[in-house]
PDB file of C-alpha atoms in Angstrom:
ATOM      1  CA  MET T 289      17.052  -0.259  -2.546  1.00 45.00           C
ATOM      2  CA  GLY T 290      16.311   3.488  -1.286  1.00 49.00           C
ATOM      3  CA  ASP T 291      16.204   5.960  -4.958  1.00 51.00           C
ATOM      4  CA  TRP T 292      12.898   4.812  -7.739  1.00 49.00           C
ATOM      5  CA  SER T 293      15.885   4.700 -10.195  1.00 50.00           C
ATOM      6  CA  GLU T 294      17.175   2.148  -9.334  1.00 48.00           C
ATOM      7  CA  ILE T 295      14.106   0.078  -8.771  1.00 50.00           C
ATOM      8  CA  THR T 296      13.899   1.385 -13.049  1.00 53.00           C
ATOM      9  CA  ARG T 297      17.051  -0.777 -13.826  1.00 57.00           C
ATOM     10  CA  CYS T 298      16.456  -3.591 -11.872  1.00 58.00           C
ATOM     11  CA  SER T 299      17.313  -6.848 -11.826  1.00 63.00           C
ATOM     12  CA  ARG T 300      15.478 -10.062 -12.282  1.00 62.00           C
ATOM     13  CA  PRO T 301      14.985 -10.625  -8.777  1.00 63.00           C
ATOM     14  CA  GLN T 302      14.354  -7.215  -7.940  1.00 62.00           C
ATOM     15  CA  ARG T 303      11.437  -7.905 -11.380  1.00 68.00           C
ATOM     16  CA  GLN T 304      10.215 -10.919  -9.404  1.00 67.00           C
ATOM     17  CA  GLN T 305      10.334  -8.110  -6.319  1.00 64.00           C
ATOM     18  CA  ILE T 306       7.547  -5.806  -8.546  1.00 69.00           C
ATOM     19  CA  GLN T 307       5.833  -8.780  -9.545  1.00 70.00           C
ATOM     20  CA  ASP T 308       4.730 -10.067  -6.243  1.00 66.00           C
ATOM     21  CA  SER T 309       3.365  -5.763  -5.149  1.00 69.00           C
ATOM     22  CA  LYS T 310       0.931  -6.237  -8.393  1.00 74.00           C
ATOM     23  CA  GLU T 311      -0.253  -9.487  -7.175  1.00 74.00           C
ATOM     24  CA  ALA T 312      -0.353  -7.606  -3.413  1.00 72.00           C
ATOM     25  CA  VAL T 313      -1.856  -5.059  -4.486  1.00 74.00           C
ATOM     26  CA  LYS T 314      -4.904  -7.430  -6.157  1.00 77.00           C
ATOM     27  CA  LYS T 315      -5.460  -8.715  -3.635  1.00 74.00           C
ATOM     28  CA  LEU T 316      -5.247  -5.858  -1.536  1.00 76.00           C
ATOM     29  CA  GLU T 317      -8.919  -4.698  -3.766  1.00 79.00           C
ATOM     30  CA  LYS T 318     -10.320  -7.594  -3.057  1.00 78.00           C
ATOM     31  CA  ASP T 319     -13.400  -8.035  -0.805  1.00 76.00           C
ATOM     32  CA  GLY T 320     -11.842 -10.059   2.237  1.00 78.00           C
ATOM     33  CA  ILE T 321      -9.393  -6.991   2.845  1.00 79.00           C
ATOM     34  CA  LYS T 322     -12.720  -4.623   2.334  1.00 84.00           C
ATOM     35  CA  GLU T 323     -14.129  -6.381   5.237  1.00 86.00           C
ATOM     36  CA  ALA T 324     -11.290  -6.791   7.344  1.00 80.00           C
ATOM     37  CA  LEU T 325     -11.630  -3.090   7.376  1.00 81.00           C
ATOM     38  CA  ALA T 326     -14.549  -2.248   7.942  1.00 87.00           C
ATOM     39  CA  ARG T 327     -15.066  -4.585  10.936  1.00 84.00           C
ATOM     40  CA  ASN T 328     -12.306  -2.535  12.493  1.00 79.00           C
ATOM     41  CA  GLY T 329     -14.118   0.177  11.952  1.00 81.00           C
ATOM     42  CA  ILE T 330     -11.243   1.216   9.400  1.00 81.00           C
ATOM     43  CA  LYS T 331     -13.565   3.618   7.253  1.00 83.00           C
ATOM     44  CA  PRO T 332     -14.150   4.703   3.799  1.00 89.00           C
ATOM     45  CA  VAL T 333     -13.269   1.614   2.603  1.00 89.00           C
ATOM     46  CA  ASP T 334     -12.128   3.199  -0.674  1.00 89.00           C
ATOM     47  CA  GLU T 335     -10.299   5.254   0.963  1.00 91.00           C
ATOM     48  CA  ALA T 336      -8.346   3.082   2.941  1.00 89.00           C
ATOM     49  CA  VAL T 337      -7.724   0.795   0.899  1.00 89.00           C
ATOM     50  CA  VAL T 338      -5.493   2.873  -1.715  1.00 92.00           C
ATOM     51  CA  MET T 339      -4.041   4.552   1.889  1.00 92.00           C
ATOM     52  CA  LEU T 340      -3.146   1.133   1.983  1.00 88.00           C
ATOM     53  CA  LYS T 341      -1.039   0.069  -1.009  1.00 88.00           C
ATOM     54  CA  ILE T 342       1.077   3.027  -1.015  1.00 91.00           C
ATOM     55  CA  LEU T 343       1.851   1.935   3.212  1.00 86.00           C
ATOM     56  CA  LEU T 344       3.056  -1.616   1.982  1.00 81.00           C
ATOM     57  CA  ALA T 345       4.513  -0.392  -1.260  1.00 83.00           C
ATOM     58  CA  SER T 346       6.485   1.884   0.182  1.00 84.00           C
ATOM     59  CA  LEU T 347       7.766   0.031   2.654  1.00 77.00           C
ATOM     60  CA  LEU T 348       8.327  -3.087   0.126  1.00 75.00           C
ATOM     61  CA  PHE T 349      10.250  -0.966  -1.556  1.00 79.00           C
ATOM     62  CA  LYS T 350      12.138   0.063   1.921  1.00 82.00           C
ATOM     63  CA  LEU T 351      11.492   3.559   0.883  1.00 88.00           C
ATOM     64  CA  GLU T 352      10.039   6.759   2.680  1.00 93.00           C
ATOM     65  CA  LEU T 353       6.577   7.082   3.153  1.00 93.00           C
ATOM     66  CA  SER T 354       6.690  11.263   1.784  1.00 96.00           C
ATOM     67  CA  TYR T 355       9.575  10.242  -0.699  1.00 97.00           C
ATOM     68  CA  PHE T 356       7.317   7.371  -1.927  1.00 94.00           C
ATOM     69  CA  VAL T 357       4.173   9.744  -2.152  1.00 97.00           C
ATOM     70  CA  GLU T 358       5.684  12.362  -4.911  1.00 97.00           C
ATOM     71  CA  GLU T 359       7.450   9.465  -6.655  1.00 95.00           C
ATOM     72  CA  LEU T 360       3.712   8.876  -7.437  1.00 94.00           C
ATOM     73  CA  LYS T 361       2.166  11.921  -7.904  1.00 95.00           C
ATOM     74  CA  ASN T 362       5.881  12.076 -10.761  1.00 95.00           C
ATOM     75  CA  ARG T 363       5.844   8.613 -11.807  1.00 93.00           C
ATOM     76  CA  SER T 364       2.351   7.114 -14.360  1.00 92.00           C
ATOM     77  CA  LYS T 365       3.807   3.068 -14.202  1.00 89.00           C
ATOM     78  CA  LEU T 366       4.286   3.620 -10.105  1.00 89.00           C
ATOM     79  CA  ARG T 367       0.842   4.940  -9.986  1.00 92.00           C
ATOM     80  CA  LYS T 368      -0.300   1.791 -13.054  1.00 89.00           C
ATOM     81  CA  LEU T 369       2.136  -0.391 -10.643  1.00 87.00           C
ATOM     82  CA  LEU T 370      -0.445   0.476  -7.632  1.00 90.00           C
ATOM     83  CA  ASN T 371      -3.062   0.546  -9.972  1.00 89.00           C
ATOM     84  CA  SER T 372      -4.137   4.281  -8.027  1.00 89.00           C
ATOM     85  CA  SER T 373      -5.236   7.184 -10.914  1.00 88.00           C
ATOM     86  CA  GLU T 374      -5.446  10.003  -8.079  1.00 88.00           C
ATOM     87  CA  VAL T 375      -2.306   9.773  -5.430  1.00 95.00           C
ATOM     88  CA  PRO T 376      -3.188  11.480  -1.970  1.00 96.00           C
ATOM     89  CA  ASP T 377      -1.216  14.086  -0.032  1.00 96.00           C
ATOM     90  CA  ILE T 378       1.299  12.754   2.172  1.00 96.00           C
ATOM     91  CA  LYS T 379      -0.053  15.259   5.290  1.00 96.00           C
ATOM     92  CA  GLU T 380      -3.121  13.426   3.981  1.00 96.00           C
ATOM     93  CA  VAL T 381      -1.358   9.722   4.123  1.00 94.00           C
ATOM     94  CA  TYR T 382      -0.689  11.200   8.076  1.00 92.00           C
ATOM     95  CA  GLY T 383      -4.190  12.045   8.530  1.00 92.00           C
ATOM     96  CA  PHE T 384      -5.568   9.220   7.682  1.00 90.00           C
ATOM     97  CA  ILE T 385      -3.684   7.505   9.371  1.00 85.00           C
ATOM     98  CA  SER T 386      -3.781   9.389  12.368  1.00 89.00           C
ATOM     99  CA  LYS T 387      -7.552   9.596  12.827  1.00 84.00           C
ATOM    100  CA  PHE T 388      -6.693   5.702  13.666  1.00 78.00           C
ATOM    101  CA  GLU T 389      -6.550   4.135  17.897  1.00 83.00           C
ATOM    102  CA  GLU T 390      -3.464   1.530  17.314  1.00 82.00           C
ATOM    103  CA  GLU T 391      -5.246  -1.532  18.684  1.00 84.00           C
ATOM    104  CA  SER T 392      -8.078  -1.739  15.607  1.00 75.00           C
ATOM    105  CA  PHE T 393      -5.415  -0.816  12.848  1.00 74.00           C
ATOM    106  CA  ARG T 394      -3.156  -3.440  13.705  1.00 76.00           C
ATOM    107  CA  LYS T 395      -6.002  -5.973  14.563  1.00 77.00           C
ATOM    108  CA  ALA T 396      -7.418  -4.857  10.583  1.00 71.00           C
ATOM    109  CA  ILE T 397      -4.208  -4.901   9.568  1.00 72.00           C
ATOM    110  CA  GLU T 398      -2.903  -8.392  10.743  1.00 74.00           C
ATOM    111  CA  GLN T 399      -6.354  -9.469   9.326  1.00 72.00           C
ATOM    112  CA  MET T 400      -5.391  -7.821   6.497  1.00 70.00           C
ATOM    113  CA  ILE T 401      -2.321  -9.530   6.001  1.00 69.00           C
ATOM    114  CA  ASN T 402      -3.814 -13.379   7.024  1.00 73.00           C
ATOM    115  CA  SER T 403      -6.456 -12.588   3.940  1.00 69.00           C
ATOM    116  CA  LEU T 404      -3.658 -11.794   1.714  1.00 68.00           C
ATOM    117  CA  PHE T 405      -1.131 -14.462   2.352  1.00 66.00           C
ATOM    118  CA  GLY T 406      -2.664 -17.272   4.901  1.00 68.00           C
ATOM    119  CA  LYS T 407      -2.533 -17.174   8.966  1.00 60.00           C
ATOM    120  CA  TRP T 408       1.897 -16.650  10.502  1.00 49.00           C
TER     121      TRP T 408
END
């Protein structure tokens, strides 16, 4: 994948990937994830959840982050997929990422992945 039009006209396995993405987004909104973020000093937690949904979805769809954010702004179906009514500017996303030390961010992401998918 690499283009949003490819995502909207997807095959059965790709539709399953989209369904899996929806489930991952729902899990990101759970308290366990928010607690892991707060424990690692990643705050404000609600903003962090929005940013992480954007980051993870862009990775899942194999799209460049700036392109994905623009598509998110332009496509209501994509916002619905992420359960997000507001879309931050790409500068805000990069700013969010840059304000954390690598180690604390890595630990928080690791705990989040473990919470979502079990121990790796």
